């Protein structure tokens, strides 16, 4: 089984490589210089040279605010490049595993979103994820689309590091109390991807869309409080720094859903993959950050 990882330098892609290092799978994770998926020539060269059986696309445009100002760049990566990738996979008999997002939903539901729920992206980024997904469904039946929750890792500029930096800043830190999601360790996301690959390798043909998020879902302010509690073990931070705000649920200009919760039941029933408690991994991550 030969696995091509796209976006191998990112938080999910790098963790994925660590997980695969302990297996007998052969993988190739070219840098963006070697494989820019918006470059058709490079895509063909890599497919011709490596001939993957499965392609895991962990590359993506992710900045929701910036996407509103440069939609063409966002769609070029999250839709058009994904469409080309899907056609290539289909033509070469390879499986495509694409990482997607809760951003395809509008967040108006109160419970966690299942794969059967109607999508209605609020902004450019969510729209690009959804249109990319649709291209895959049309072009490459042999696919897994894995929508994941709020990804957390120790990598630079990511959610955790930003929150710790804010907590150390004496100025009050604004967090949203009515935005909910599933914090998901990048390492845990990589575990899930490897578990799926193992079953595909064993002949499972359960193509389709799946959700994965760490248990249990919390509000953005609860996540910040949990991080603060852990950070306080090692650093000087004060709880009163958190300034909990409520986002206006009726604001039509909002580009991100307030309910980002994902229901992972289908993944459990199909692959037997249980959702992990994100607080355990988070405590380990924060300890690693300081010690
Ligand atoms: N982070 C989240 O909270 C979250 C939530 C839901 C879904 N997702 C989705 O999950 C996937 C993985 O997320 P992540 O947080 O691991 O991403 P990440 O850390 O931002 O990494 C993105 C990766 O994509 C690569 N990349 C960017 N443009 C590329 C291009 N044109 N060609 C090839 N590679 C390119 C980057 O390479 P360089 O290092 O060279 O820039 C990097 O390796 C993404 O599709 C993301 O949209 C993320």
JSON list of C-alpha atoms and ligand atoms in Angstrom, two decimals, residues 6-14 30-33 35-39 42 57-63 73 76-78 81 98-103 125 129 146-153 155-156 158-159 184 186 262, ligand 1:
[
{"chain": "A", "resi": 6, "resn": "UNK", "atom": "CA", "xyz": [-0.27, 16.13, 0.59]},
{"chain": "A", "resi": 7, "resn": "UNK", "atom": "CA", "xyz": [0.24, 18.86, 3.18]},
{"chain": "A", "resi": 8, "resn": "UNK", "atom": "CA", "xyz": [2.76, 16.77, 5.10]},
{"chain": "A", "resi": 9, "resn": "UNK", "atom": "CA", "xyz": [4.33, 19.86, 6.72]},
{"chain": "A", "resi": 10, "resn": "UNK", "atom": "CA", "xyz": [1.01, 20.89, 8.31]},
{"chain": "A", "resi": 11, "resn": "UNK", "atom": "CA", "xyz": [-0.21, 19.99, 11.78]},
{"chain": "A", "resi": 12, "resn": "UNK", "atom": "CA", "xyz": [-2.27, 16.96, 10.64]},
{"chain": "A", "resi": 13, "resn": "UNK", "atom": "CA", "xyz": [0.13, 15.85, 7.90]},
{"chain": "A", "resi": 14, "resn": "UNK", "atom": "CA", "xyz": [3.18, 15.90, 10.16]},
{"chain": "A", "resi": 30, "resn": "UNK", "atom": "CA", "xyz": [6.61, 15.72, -0.79]},
{"chain": "A", "resi": 31, "resn": "UNK", "atom": "CA", "xyz": [7.09, 19.35, 0.22]},
{"chain": "A", "resi": 32, "resn": "UNK", "atom": "CA", "xyz": [5.03, 22.07, -1.41]},
{"chain": "A", "resi": 33, "resn": "UNK", "atom": "CA", "xyz": [8.06, 22.89, -3.60]},
{"chain": "A", "resi": 35, "resn": "UNK", "atom": "CA", "xyz": [4.06, 19.11, -5.11]},
{"chain": "A", "resi": 36, "resn": "UNK", "atom": "CA", "xyz": [1.96, 22.25, -5.25]},
{"chain": "A", "resi": 37, "resn": "UNK", "atom": "CA", "xyz": [-1.50, 20.89, -5.94]},
{"chain": "A", "resi": 38, "resn": "UNK", "atom": "CA", "xyz": [-2.46, 24.00, -7.89]},
{"chain": "A", "resi": 39, "resn": "UNK", "atom": "CA", "xyz": [0.27, 22.98, -10.39]},
{"chain": "A", "resi": 42, "resn": "UNK", "atom": "CA", "xyz": [3.72, 18.67, -10.63]},
{"chain": "A", "resi": 57, "resn": "UNK", "atom": "CA", "xyz": [-5.01, 15.43, 1.20]},
{"chain": "A", "resi": 58, "resn": "UNK", "atom": "CA", "xyz": [-4.18, 17.38, 4.37]},
{"chain": "A", "resi": 59, "resn": "UNK", "atom": "CA", "xyz": [-3.51, 20.58, 2.39]},
{"chain": "A", "resi": 60, "resn": "UNK", "atom": "CA", "xyz": [-6.04, 23.34, 2.47]},
{"chain": "A", "resi": 61, "resn": "UNK", "atom": "CA", "xyz": [-6.76, 27.05, 2.56]},
{"chain": "A", "resi": 62, "resn": "UNK", "atom": "CA", "xyz": [-7.89, 27.69, 6.15]},
{"chain": "A", "resi": 63, "resn": "UNK", "atom": "CA", "xyz": [-8.16, 31.41, 6.94]},
{"chain": "A", "resi": 73, "resn": "UNK", "atom": "CA", "xyz": [-7.09, 31.79, -4.05]},
{"chain": "A", "resi": 76, "resn": "UNK", "atom": "CA", "xyz": [-8.21, 27.45, -6.34]},
{"chain": "A", "resi": 77, "resn": "UNK", "atom": "CA", "xyz": [-6.87, 25.31, -3.48]},
{"chain": "A", "resi": 78, "resn": "UNK", "atom": "CA", "xyz": [-9.98, 23.95, -1.76]},
{"chain": "A", "resi": 81, "resn": "UNK", "atom": "CA", "xyz": [-7.04, 21.63, -7.09]},
{"chain": "A", "resi": 98, "resn": "UNK", "atom": "CA", "xyz": [-9.83, 14.34, 1.87]},
{"chain": "A", "resi": 99, "resn": "UNK", "atom": "CA", "xyz": [-9.88, 16.31, 5.13]},
{"chain": "A", "resi": 100, "resn": "UNK", "atom": "CA", "xyz": [-12.82, 18.68, 5.23]},
{"chain": "A", "resi": 101, "resn": "UNK", "atom": "CA", "xyz": [-14.48, 20.79, 7.88]},
{"chain": "A", "resi": 102, "resn": "UNK", "atom": "CA", "xyz": [-17.50, 21.64, 10.06]},
{"chain": "A", "resi": 103, "resn": "UNK", "atom": "CA", "xyz": [-17.44, 24.95, 8.14]},
{"chain": "A", "resi": 125, "resn": "UNK", "atom": "CA", "xyz": [-14.13, 29.24, 3.19]},
{"chain": "A", "resi": 129, "resn": "UNK", "atom": "CA", "xyz": [-14.84, 23.15, 1.38]},
{"chain": "A", "resi": 146, "resn": "UNK", "atom": "CA", "xyz": [-13.43, 13.24, 6.73]},
{"chain": "A", "resi": 147, "resn": "UNK", "atom": "CA", "xyz": [-14.85, 16.41, 8.28]},
{"chain": "A", "resi": 148, "resn": "UNK", "atom": "CA", "xyz": [-12.93, 17.24, 11.44]},
{"chain": "A", "resi": 149, "resn": "UNK", "atom": "CA", "xyz": [-13.46, 19.56, 14.41]},
{"chain": "A", "resi": 150, "resn": "UNK", "atom": "CA", "xyz": [-11.30, 22.36, 15.88]},
{"chain": "A", "resi": 151, "resn": "UNK", "atom": "CA", "xyz": [-7.79, 21.09, 15.29]},
{"chain": "A", "resi": 152, "resn": "UNK", "atom": "CA", "xyz": [-5.28, 21.62, 18.10]},
{"chain": "A", "resi": 153, "resn": "UNK", "atom": "CA", "xyz": [-1.55, 21.01, 18.06]},
{"chain": "A", "resi": 155, "resn": "UNK", "atom": "CA", "xyz": [2.63, 23.83, 16.09]},
{"chain": "A", "resi": 156, "resn": "UNK", "atom": "CA", "xyz": [3.39, 27.46, 15.56]},
{"chain": "A", "resi": 158, "resn": "UNK", "atom": "CA", "xyz": [-2.08, 27.35, 15.94]},
{"chain": "A", "resi": 159, "resn": "UNK", "atom": "CA", "xyz": [-5.03, 27.75, 18.27]},
{"chain": "A", "resi": 184, "resn": "UNK", "atom": "CA", "xyz": [-9.55, 17.65, 18.23]},
{"chain": "A", "resi": 186, "resn": "UNK", "atom": "CA", "xyz": [-4.04, 16.80, 15.41]},
{"chain": "A", "resi": 262, "resn": "UNK", "atom": "CA", "xyz": [-19.74, 17.04, 14.81]},
{"chain": "B", "resi": 1, "resn": "LIG", "atom": "N1", "xyz": [-7.04, 23.41, 11.64]},
{"chain": "B", "resi": 1, "resn": "LIG", "atom": "C1", "xyz": [-8.33, 23.24, 11.82]},
{"chain": "B", "resi": 1, "resn": "LIG", "atom": "O1", "xyz": [-8.91, 23.65, 12.84]},
{"chain": "B", "resi": 1, "resn": "LIG", "atom": "C2", "xyz": [-9.14, 22.50, 10.77]},
{"chain": "B", "resi": 1, "resn": "LIG", "atom": "C3", "xyz": [-10.48, 22.25, 11.03]},
{"chain": "B", "resi": 1, "resn": "LIG", "atom": "C4", "xyz": [-11.22, 21.57, 10.07]},
{"chain": "B", "resi": 1, "resn": "LIG", "atom": "C5", "xyz": [-10.62, 21.16, 8.89]},
{"chain": "B", "resi": 1, "resn": "LIG", "atom": "N2", "xyz": [-9.31, 21.44, 8.65]},
{"chain": "B", "resi": 1, "resn": "LIG", "atom": "C6", "xyz": [-8.72, 20.99, 7.38]},
{"chain": "B", "resi": 1, "resn": "LIG", "atom": "O2", "xyz": [-7.86, 19.91, 7.65]},
{"chain": "B", "resi": 1, "resn": "LIG", "atom": "C7", "xyz": [-6.76, 19.93, 6.73]},
{"chain": "B", "resi": 1, "resn": "LIG", "atom": "C8", "xyz": [-5.48, 19.91, 7.54]},
{"chain": "B", "resi": 1, "resn": "LIG", "atom": "O3", "xyz": [-5.48, 21.02, 8.41]},
{"chain": "B", "resi": 1, "resn": "LIG", "atom": "P1", "xyz": [-4.18, 21.45, 9.20]},
{"chain": "B", "resi": 1, "resn": "LIG", "atom": "O4", "xyz": [-4.64, 22.29, 10.33]},
{"chain": "B", "resi": 1, "resn": "LIG", "atom": "O5", "xyz": [-3.35, 20.25, 9.44]},
{"chain": "B", "resi": 1, "resn": "LIG", "atom": "O6", "xyz": [-3.47, 22.35, 8.09]},
{"chain": "B", "resi": 1, "resn": "LIG", "atom": "P2", "xyz": [-2.13, 23.22, 8.21]},
{"chain": "B", "resi": 1, "resn": "LIG", "atom": "O7", "xyz": [-1.38, 22.91, 9.45]},
{"chain": "B", "resi": 1, "resn": "LIG", "atom": "O8", "xyz": [-2.48, 24.64, 7.91]},
{"chain": "B", "resi": 1, "resn": "LIG", "atom": "O9", "xyz": [-1.29, 22.67, 6.97]},
{"chain": "B", "resi": 1, "resn": "LIG", "atom": "C9", "xyz": [-1.68, 22.95, 5.67]},
{"chain": "B", "resi": 1, "resn": "LIG", "atom": "C10", "xyz": [-0.74, 22.20, 4.75]},
{"chain": "B", "resi": 1, "resn": "LIG", "atom": "O10", "xyz": [-1.15, 22.46, 3.41]},
{"chain": "B", "resi": 1, "resn": "LIG", "atom": "C11", "xyz": [0.02, 22.73, 2.65]},
{"chain": "B", "resi": 1, "resn": "LIG", "atom": "N3", "xyz": [-0.32, 23.48, 1.45]},
{"chain": "B", "resi": 1, "resn": "LIG", "atom": "C12", "xyz": [-0.86, 24.72, 1.40]},
{"chain": "B", "resi": 1, "resn": "LIG", "atom": "N4", "xyz": [-1.03, 25.07, 0.11]},
{"chain": "B", "resi": 1, "resn": "LIG", "atom": "C13", "xyz": [-0.61, 24.02, -0.65]},
{"chain": "B", "resi": 1, "resn": "LIG", "atom": "C14", "xyz": [-0.53, 23.77, -2.04]},
{"chain": "B", "resi": 1, "resn": "LIG", "atom": "N5", "xyz": [-0.92, 24.68, -2.95]},
{"chain": "B", "resi": 1, "resn": "LIG", "atom": "N6", "xyz": [-0.05, 22.58, -2.47]},
{"chain": "B", "resi": 1, "resn": "LIG", "atom": "C15", "xyz": [0.37, 21.65, -1.58]},
{"chain": "B", "resi": 1, "resn": "LIG", "atom": "N7", "xyz": [0.34, 21.83, -0.25]},
{"chain": "B", "resi": 1, "resn": "LIG", "atom": "C16", "xyz": [-0.15, 23.00, 0.21]},
{"chain": "B", "resi": 1, "resn": "LIG", "atom": "C17", "xyz": [0.91, 23.48, 3.62]},
{"chain": "B", "resi": 1, "resn": "LIG", "atom": "O11", "xyz": [2.23, 23.50, 3.14]},
{"chain": "B", "resi": 1, "resn": "LIG", "atom": "P3", "xyz": [3.29, 24.64, 3.63]},
{"chain": "B", "resi": 1, "resn": "LIG", "atom": "O12", "xyz": [3.82, 24.15, 4.94]},
{"chain": "B", "resi": 1, "resn": "LIG", "atom": "O13", "xyz": [4.29, 24.66, 2.54]},
{"chain": "B", "resi": 1, "resn": "LIG", "atom": "O14", "xyz": [2.50, 25.91, 3.75]},
{"chain": "B", "resi": 1, "resn": "LIG", "atom": "C18", "xyz": [0.71, 22.63, 4.87]},
{"chain": "B", "resi": 1, "resn": "LIG", "atom": "O15", "xyz": [1.52, 21.47, 4.79]},
{"chain": "B", "resi": 1, "resn": "LIG", "atom": "C19", "xyz": [-6.92, 21.19, 5.89]},
{"chain": "B", "resi": 1, "resn": "LIG", "atom": "O16", "xyz": [-7.57, 20.85, 4.70]},
{"chain": "B", "resi": 1, "resn": "LIG", "atom": "C20", "xyz": [-7.84, 22.04, 6.72]},
{"chain": "B", "resi": 1, "resn": "LIG", "atom": "O17", "xyz": [-8.57, 22.89, 5.92]},
{"chain": "B", "resi": 1, "resn": "LIG", "atom": "C21", "xyz": [-8.55, 22.07, 9.58]}
]
